[in-house]
Every structure is written in structure tokens, then in C-alpha cells.
Coordinates of C-alpha atoms and ligand atoms in Angstrom, one line a residue:
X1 CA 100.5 147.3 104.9
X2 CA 99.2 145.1 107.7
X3 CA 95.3 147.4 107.4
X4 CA 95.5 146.6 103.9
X5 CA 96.0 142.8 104.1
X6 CA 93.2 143.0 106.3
X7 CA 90.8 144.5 104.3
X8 CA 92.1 142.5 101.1
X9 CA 91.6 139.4 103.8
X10 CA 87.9 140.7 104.5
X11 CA 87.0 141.6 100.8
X12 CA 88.5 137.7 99.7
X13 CA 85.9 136.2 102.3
X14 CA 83.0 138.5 101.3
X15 CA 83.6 136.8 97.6
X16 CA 83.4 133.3 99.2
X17 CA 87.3 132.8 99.2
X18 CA 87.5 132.3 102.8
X19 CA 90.7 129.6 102.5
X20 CA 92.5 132.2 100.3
X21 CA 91.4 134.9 103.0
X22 CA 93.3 132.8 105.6
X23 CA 96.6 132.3 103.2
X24 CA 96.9 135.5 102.3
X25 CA 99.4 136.7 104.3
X26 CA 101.8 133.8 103.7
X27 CA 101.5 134.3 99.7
X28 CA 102.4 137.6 100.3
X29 CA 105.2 136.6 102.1
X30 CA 106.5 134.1 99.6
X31 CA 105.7 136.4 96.6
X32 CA 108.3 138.7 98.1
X33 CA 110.7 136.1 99.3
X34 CA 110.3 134.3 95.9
X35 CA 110.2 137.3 93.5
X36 CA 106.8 136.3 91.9
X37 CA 105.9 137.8 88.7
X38 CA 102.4 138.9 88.8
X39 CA 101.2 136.1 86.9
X40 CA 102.8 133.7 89.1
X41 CA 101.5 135.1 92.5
X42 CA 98.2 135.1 90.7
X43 CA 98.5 131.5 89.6
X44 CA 99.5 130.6 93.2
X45 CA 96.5 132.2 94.8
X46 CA 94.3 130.5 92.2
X47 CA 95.9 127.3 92.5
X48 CA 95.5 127.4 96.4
X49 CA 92.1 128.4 96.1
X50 CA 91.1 125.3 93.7
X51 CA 92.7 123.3 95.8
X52 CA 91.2 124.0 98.6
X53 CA 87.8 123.9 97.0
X54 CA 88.2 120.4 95.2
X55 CA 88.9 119.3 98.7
X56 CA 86.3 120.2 100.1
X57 CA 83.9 119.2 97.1
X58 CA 85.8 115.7 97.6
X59 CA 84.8 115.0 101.6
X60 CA 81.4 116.4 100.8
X61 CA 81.0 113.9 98.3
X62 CA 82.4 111.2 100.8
X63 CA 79.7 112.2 103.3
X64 CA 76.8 111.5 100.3
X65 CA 78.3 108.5 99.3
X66 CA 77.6 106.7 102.4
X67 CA 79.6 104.4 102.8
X68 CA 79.5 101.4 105.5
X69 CA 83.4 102.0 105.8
X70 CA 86.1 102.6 103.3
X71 CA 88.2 99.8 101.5
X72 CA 90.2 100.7 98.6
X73 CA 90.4 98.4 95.3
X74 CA 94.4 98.6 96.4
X75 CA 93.8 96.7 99.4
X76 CA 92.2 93.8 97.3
X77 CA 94.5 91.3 96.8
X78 CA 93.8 89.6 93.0
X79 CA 95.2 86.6 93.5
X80 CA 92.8 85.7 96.3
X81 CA 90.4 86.1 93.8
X82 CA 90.8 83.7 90.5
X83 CA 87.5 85.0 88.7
X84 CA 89.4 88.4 88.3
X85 CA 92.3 89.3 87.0
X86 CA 95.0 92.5 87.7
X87 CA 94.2 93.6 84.3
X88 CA 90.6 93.2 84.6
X89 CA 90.4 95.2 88.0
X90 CA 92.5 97.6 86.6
X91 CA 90.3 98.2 83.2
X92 CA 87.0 98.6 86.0
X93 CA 89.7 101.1 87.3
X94 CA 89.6 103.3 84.8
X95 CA 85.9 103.8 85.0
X96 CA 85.3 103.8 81.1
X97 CA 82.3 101.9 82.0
X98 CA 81.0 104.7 84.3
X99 CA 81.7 107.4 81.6
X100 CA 79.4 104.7 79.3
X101 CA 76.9 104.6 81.8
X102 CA 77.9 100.6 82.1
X103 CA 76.4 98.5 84.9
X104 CA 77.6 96.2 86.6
X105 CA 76.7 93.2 88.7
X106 CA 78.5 91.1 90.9
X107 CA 77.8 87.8 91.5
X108 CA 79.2 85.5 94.3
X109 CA 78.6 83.8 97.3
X110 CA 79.0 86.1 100.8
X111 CA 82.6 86.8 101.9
X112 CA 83.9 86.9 98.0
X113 CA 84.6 90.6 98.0
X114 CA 81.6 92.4 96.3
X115 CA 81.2 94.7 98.8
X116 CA 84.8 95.5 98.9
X117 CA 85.1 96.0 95.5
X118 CA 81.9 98.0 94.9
X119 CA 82.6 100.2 97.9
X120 CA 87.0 100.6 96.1
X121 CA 85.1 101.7 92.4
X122 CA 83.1 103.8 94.3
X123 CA 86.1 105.4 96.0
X124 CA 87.7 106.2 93.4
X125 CA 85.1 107.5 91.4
X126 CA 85.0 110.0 93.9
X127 CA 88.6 110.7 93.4
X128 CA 88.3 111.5 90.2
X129 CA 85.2 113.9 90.7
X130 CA 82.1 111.6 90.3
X131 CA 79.1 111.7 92.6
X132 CA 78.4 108.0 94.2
X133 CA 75.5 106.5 96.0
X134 CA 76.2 103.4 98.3
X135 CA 73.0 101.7 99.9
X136 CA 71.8 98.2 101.1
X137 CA 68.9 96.8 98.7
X138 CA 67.1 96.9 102.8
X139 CA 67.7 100.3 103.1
X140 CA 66.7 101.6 99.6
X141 CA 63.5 99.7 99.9
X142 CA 63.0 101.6 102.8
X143 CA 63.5 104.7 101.5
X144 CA 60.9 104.1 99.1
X145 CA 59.0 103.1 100.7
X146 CA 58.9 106.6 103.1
X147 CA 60.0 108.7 100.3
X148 CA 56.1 110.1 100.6
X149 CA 56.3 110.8 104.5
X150 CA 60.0 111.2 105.9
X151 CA 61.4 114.1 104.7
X152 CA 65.0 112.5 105.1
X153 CA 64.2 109.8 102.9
X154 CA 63.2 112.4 100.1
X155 CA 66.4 113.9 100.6
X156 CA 68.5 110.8 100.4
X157 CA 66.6 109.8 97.3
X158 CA 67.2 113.0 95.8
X159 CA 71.2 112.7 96.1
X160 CA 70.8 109.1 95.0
X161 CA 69.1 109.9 91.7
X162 CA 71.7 112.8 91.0
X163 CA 74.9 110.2 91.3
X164 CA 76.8 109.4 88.7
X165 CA 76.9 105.6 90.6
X166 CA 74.6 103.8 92.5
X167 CA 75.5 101.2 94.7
X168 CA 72.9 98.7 95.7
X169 CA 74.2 96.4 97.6
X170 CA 73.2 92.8 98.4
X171 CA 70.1 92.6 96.0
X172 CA 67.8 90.3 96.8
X173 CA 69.2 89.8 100.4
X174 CA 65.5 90.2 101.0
X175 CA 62.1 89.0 99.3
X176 CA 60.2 92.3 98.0
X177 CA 56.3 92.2 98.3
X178 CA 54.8 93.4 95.0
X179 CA 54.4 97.7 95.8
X180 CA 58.1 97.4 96.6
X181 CA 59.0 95.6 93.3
X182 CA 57.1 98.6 91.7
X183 CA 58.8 100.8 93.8
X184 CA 61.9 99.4 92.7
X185 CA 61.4 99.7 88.8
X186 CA 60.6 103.1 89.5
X187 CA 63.8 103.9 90.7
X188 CA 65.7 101.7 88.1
X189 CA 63.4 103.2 85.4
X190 CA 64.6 106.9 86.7
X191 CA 68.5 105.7 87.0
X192 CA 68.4 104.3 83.8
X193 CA 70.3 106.2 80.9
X194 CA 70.9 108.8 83.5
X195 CA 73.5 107.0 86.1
X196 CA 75.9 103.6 86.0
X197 CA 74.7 101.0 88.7
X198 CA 76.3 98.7 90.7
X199 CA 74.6 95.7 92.2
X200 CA 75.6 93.2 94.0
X201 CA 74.2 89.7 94.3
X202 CA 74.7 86.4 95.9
X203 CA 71.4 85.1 93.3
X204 CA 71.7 85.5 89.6
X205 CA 69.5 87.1 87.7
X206 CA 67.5 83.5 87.1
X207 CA 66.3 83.8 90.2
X208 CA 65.3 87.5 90.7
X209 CA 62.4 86.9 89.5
X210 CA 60.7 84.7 92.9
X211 CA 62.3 86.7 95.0
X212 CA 60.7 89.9 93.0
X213 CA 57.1 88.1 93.2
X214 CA 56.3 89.5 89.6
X215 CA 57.8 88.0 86.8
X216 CA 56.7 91.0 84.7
X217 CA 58.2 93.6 86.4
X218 CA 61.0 91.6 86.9
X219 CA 61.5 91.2 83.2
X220 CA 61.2 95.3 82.7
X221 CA 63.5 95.4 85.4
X222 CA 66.4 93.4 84.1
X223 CA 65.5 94.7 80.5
X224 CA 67.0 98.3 81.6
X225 CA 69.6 96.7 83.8
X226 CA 71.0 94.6 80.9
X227 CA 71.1 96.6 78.1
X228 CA 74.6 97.6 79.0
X229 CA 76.2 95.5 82.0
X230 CA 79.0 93.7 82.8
X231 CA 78.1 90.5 85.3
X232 CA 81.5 89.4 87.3
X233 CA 80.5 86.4 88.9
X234 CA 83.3 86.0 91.9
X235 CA 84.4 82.1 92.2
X236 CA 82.7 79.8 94.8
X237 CA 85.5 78.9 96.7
X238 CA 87.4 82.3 96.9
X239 CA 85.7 83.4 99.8
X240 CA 88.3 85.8 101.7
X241 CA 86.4 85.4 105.0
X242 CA 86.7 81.6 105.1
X243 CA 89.9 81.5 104.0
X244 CA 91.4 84.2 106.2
X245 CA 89.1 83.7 109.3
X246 CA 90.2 84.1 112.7
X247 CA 89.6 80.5 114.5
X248 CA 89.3 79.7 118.5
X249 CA 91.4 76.6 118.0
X250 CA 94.3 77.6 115.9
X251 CA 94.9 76.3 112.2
X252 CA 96.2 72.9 113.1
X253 CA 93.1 71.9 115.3
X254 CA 90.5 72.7 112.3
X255 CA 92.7 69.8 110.3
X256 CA 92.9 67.1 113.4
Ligands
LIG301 P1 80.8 89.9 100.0 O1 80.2 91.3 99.9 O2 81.0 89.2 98.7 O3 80.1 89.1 101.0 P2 83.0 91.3 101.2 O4 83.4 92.3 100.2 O5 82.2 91.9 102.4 O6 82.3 90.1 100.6 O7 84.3 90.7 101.8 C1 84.4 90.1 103.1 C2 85.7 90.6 103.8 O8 86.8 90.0 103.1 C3 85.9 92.1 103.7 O9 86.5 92.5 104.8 C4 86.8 92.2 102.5 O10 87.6 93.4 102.6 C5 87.6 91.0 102.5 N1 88.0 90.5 101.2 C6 87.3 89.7 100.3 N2 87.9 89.4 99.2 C7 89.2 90.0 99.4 C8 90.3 90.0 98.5 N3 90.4 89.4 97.4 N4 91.4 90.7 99.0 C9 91.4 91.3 100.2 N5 90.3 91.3 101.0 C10 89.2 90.7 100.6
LIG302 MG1 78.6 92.1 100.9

């Protein structure tokens, strides 16, 4: 019995089922223990195997998302936040939008959670199977800008365009000289109809256009941004960093 558990083990791993090659012997065990039906042992080694898989599909797609760190939408506290509401954040939840191909921008001031809550859609897009990009607006401009020569940057632009949702975060963090406007549209022009984007801003789009240089391209740019979006501009005076810092003197000092 033990040789032929073996060879079963060896024949599972030659298929590519190396995780069901390592469980074997415990389903076995259980089968017997349990009085499986053959349909249920079967369903049990499938099961395991899937599992297994989706897993491993799931990190993977971790890895290529790229993200600065992890923060979940669950650790974003709503009522910090009065521009959004818990049924609001929970309708972005159910990533309609992303199945729509939707964009979305968010608008607001630094420390008023649009990195958090870009990186916590992303997140759980993953969790549910979708492929997500997360990138600075610096470092996709650099990309782009080496996409011809740097055989990394090809590569990272090449799992970017096959997401489901791209991140670009803190848009116009940066002024863009007129190649890398172009560049830019390129990318937008590609991603468009094809992927949901998610950019986040603390200009509106009134003022892209300056820091773009080119009004034209500018215009084409927010054409195929716009056609389907949803802007969420984050309030002013909700910024979570302020509010929450950590201060030298202690709370009562910063009133005296
Ligand atoms: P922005 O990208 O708008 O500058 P961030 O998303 O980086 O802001 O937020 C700054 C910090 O404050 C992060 O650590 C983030 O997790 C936290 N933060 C912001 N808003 C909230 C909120 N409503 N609930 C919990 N944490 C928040
Ligand atoms: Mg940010």
C-alpha cells in the first residue's frame, strides 16, 4: 500500500498537483476513517487541490499588485471621514464599478485617506479574483519613460496593462514635461475600455491641465478618464494625520 501511495504521490506531481501529492496520504487516511463514498473522497481531493491553487493564484497576485503596504477598507473608520458615508464605502465594496470598468478619482487634500482607501479597493479586488496594479504617478512616469531600454520596466508595464485595476496614485504630485504627457495618454488610451482606474489627486481636474503643459492632450486625457468615473472629493478638514498625529508636547500644550 505504502509503494503505491508513492507512486500515486509521484504520478499527482508529474500532473502539476504537487499540494495534492503532499496530502495524499492523510485523505487516504480520512477516506477510511470517514467512510468516503467515492464521490466524496474525489470531491475532497479536488476541493483541496483548488484551494490550494486559488491560494497561491491569490499571493501571486499580491506580489503584482505592489503595494506600499497593506491597509484594509475595514480599518477605515467612516466617521472620520464626513464626505463618505458606510453605505457609500460599502457600495465601492462591492466593486460593481470595477465589473463596469468605472473610474474613479479621489480628490482631497494629503492625509485624507486616498491612499488608504485606494490601496483597501484594491485589496479586496484581489480577494475576489481580480488582477490590480498600484503605482505612484513618479513611478509610472518612469516606467515610461524606460519602457524602451530597462527590461523590468517592460515587464512591469506589461502586468499593469493586463489588470483589471490600476492604481495611480498621487497624480499630479509632479509637473510632466510634454513626452511624458504623451507618454501618459498612451497608457490611458491603452487602459481605456480595457481596465477600471483609480487615481488619486490632491488637484482637480481644473488644474491638470498646467501641470500637464498641454491643454490638448490634457483634454483627450480627461475625455477617456470621464466617460465613466466617479470623483469622491474627501473633505478639507478630515485629514486623519492631523487629527490623529502624534505631538512632542502632549495635547494640552498645542491648546495653551
Ligand atoms: P492621503 O493619501 O489622502 O494623503 P492617506 O491615505 O495616506 O492619505 O492617509 C494618511 C494616514 O491616515 C494613513 O495611515 C491612513 O491609514 C490614515 N487614515 C486616513 N483617513 C483615515 C480614516 N478615515 N480612518 C482610518 N485611518 C485613516
Ligand atoms: Mg496618498
Amino acid at each position: 500500500m505504502t509503494g503505491s501511495v508513492h507512486t500515486l504521490q509521484e504520478r499527482f506531481r508529474h500532473l502539476r498537483m504537487a499540494e495534492t501529492a503532499d496530502e495524499l496520504p492523510m485523505l487516504l487516511r480520512n477516506a477510511e476513517k470517514s467512510s468516503w463514498t467515492y464521490l466524496e473522497f474525489l470531491q475532497e481531493l479536488l476541493g483541496h487541490e483548488l484551494k490550494c491553487r486559488e491560494k497561491k493564484n491569490m499571493e501571486k497576485r499580491m506580489k503584482w499588485a505592489k503595494f506600499p503596504y497593506i491597509k484594509t477598507l475595514d480599518e477605515f473608520i467612516v466617521e472620520e471621514q464626513v464626505s463618505l458615508s458606510t453605505r457609500q464605502l460599502n457600495q465601492l465594496r462591492e466593486l460593481n464599478w470595477l465589473e463596469q470598468q468605472c473610474n474613479m478619482i479621489l480628490l482631497g487634500p494629503p492625509g485624507t485617506g486616498k491612499t488608504h482607501i485606494s490601496i483597501g479597493l484594491g485589496y479586496e479586488a484581489i480577494q475576489k479574483g481580480y488582477k490590480v496594479s498600484f503605482s505612484t504617478m513618479g513611478e509610472l512616469v518612469h516606467l515610461l519613460k524606460t519602457e524602451e531600454y530597462i527590461r523590468k520596466s517592460q515587464m512591469e508595464l506589461k502586468r499593469l496593462k493586463e489588470a483589471d485595476l490600476v492604481i495611480i496614485d498621487d497624480l499630479m504630485y509632479m509637473a510632466m514635461d510634454s513626452r511624458e504627457a504623451n507618454l501618459f495618454f498612451h497608457l490611458i488610451n491603452h487602459l481605456y475600455e480595457r481596465s477600471s482606474i483609480i487615481l488619486t489627486s490632491n488637484k482637480g481636474p481644473e488644474q491638470w491641465g498646467e501641470l500637464m503643459g498641454d491643454q490638448g492632450i490634457t483634454t483627450a486625457i480627461l475625455d477617456r478618464l470621464l466617460h465613466r468615473v466617479e470623483v469622491i472629493q474627501l473633505n478639507e478638514n478630515d485629514s486623519y494625520r492631523i487629527k490623529n498625529r502624534i505631538t512632542i508636547f502632549g495635547k494640552e500644550s498645542v491648546q495653551n
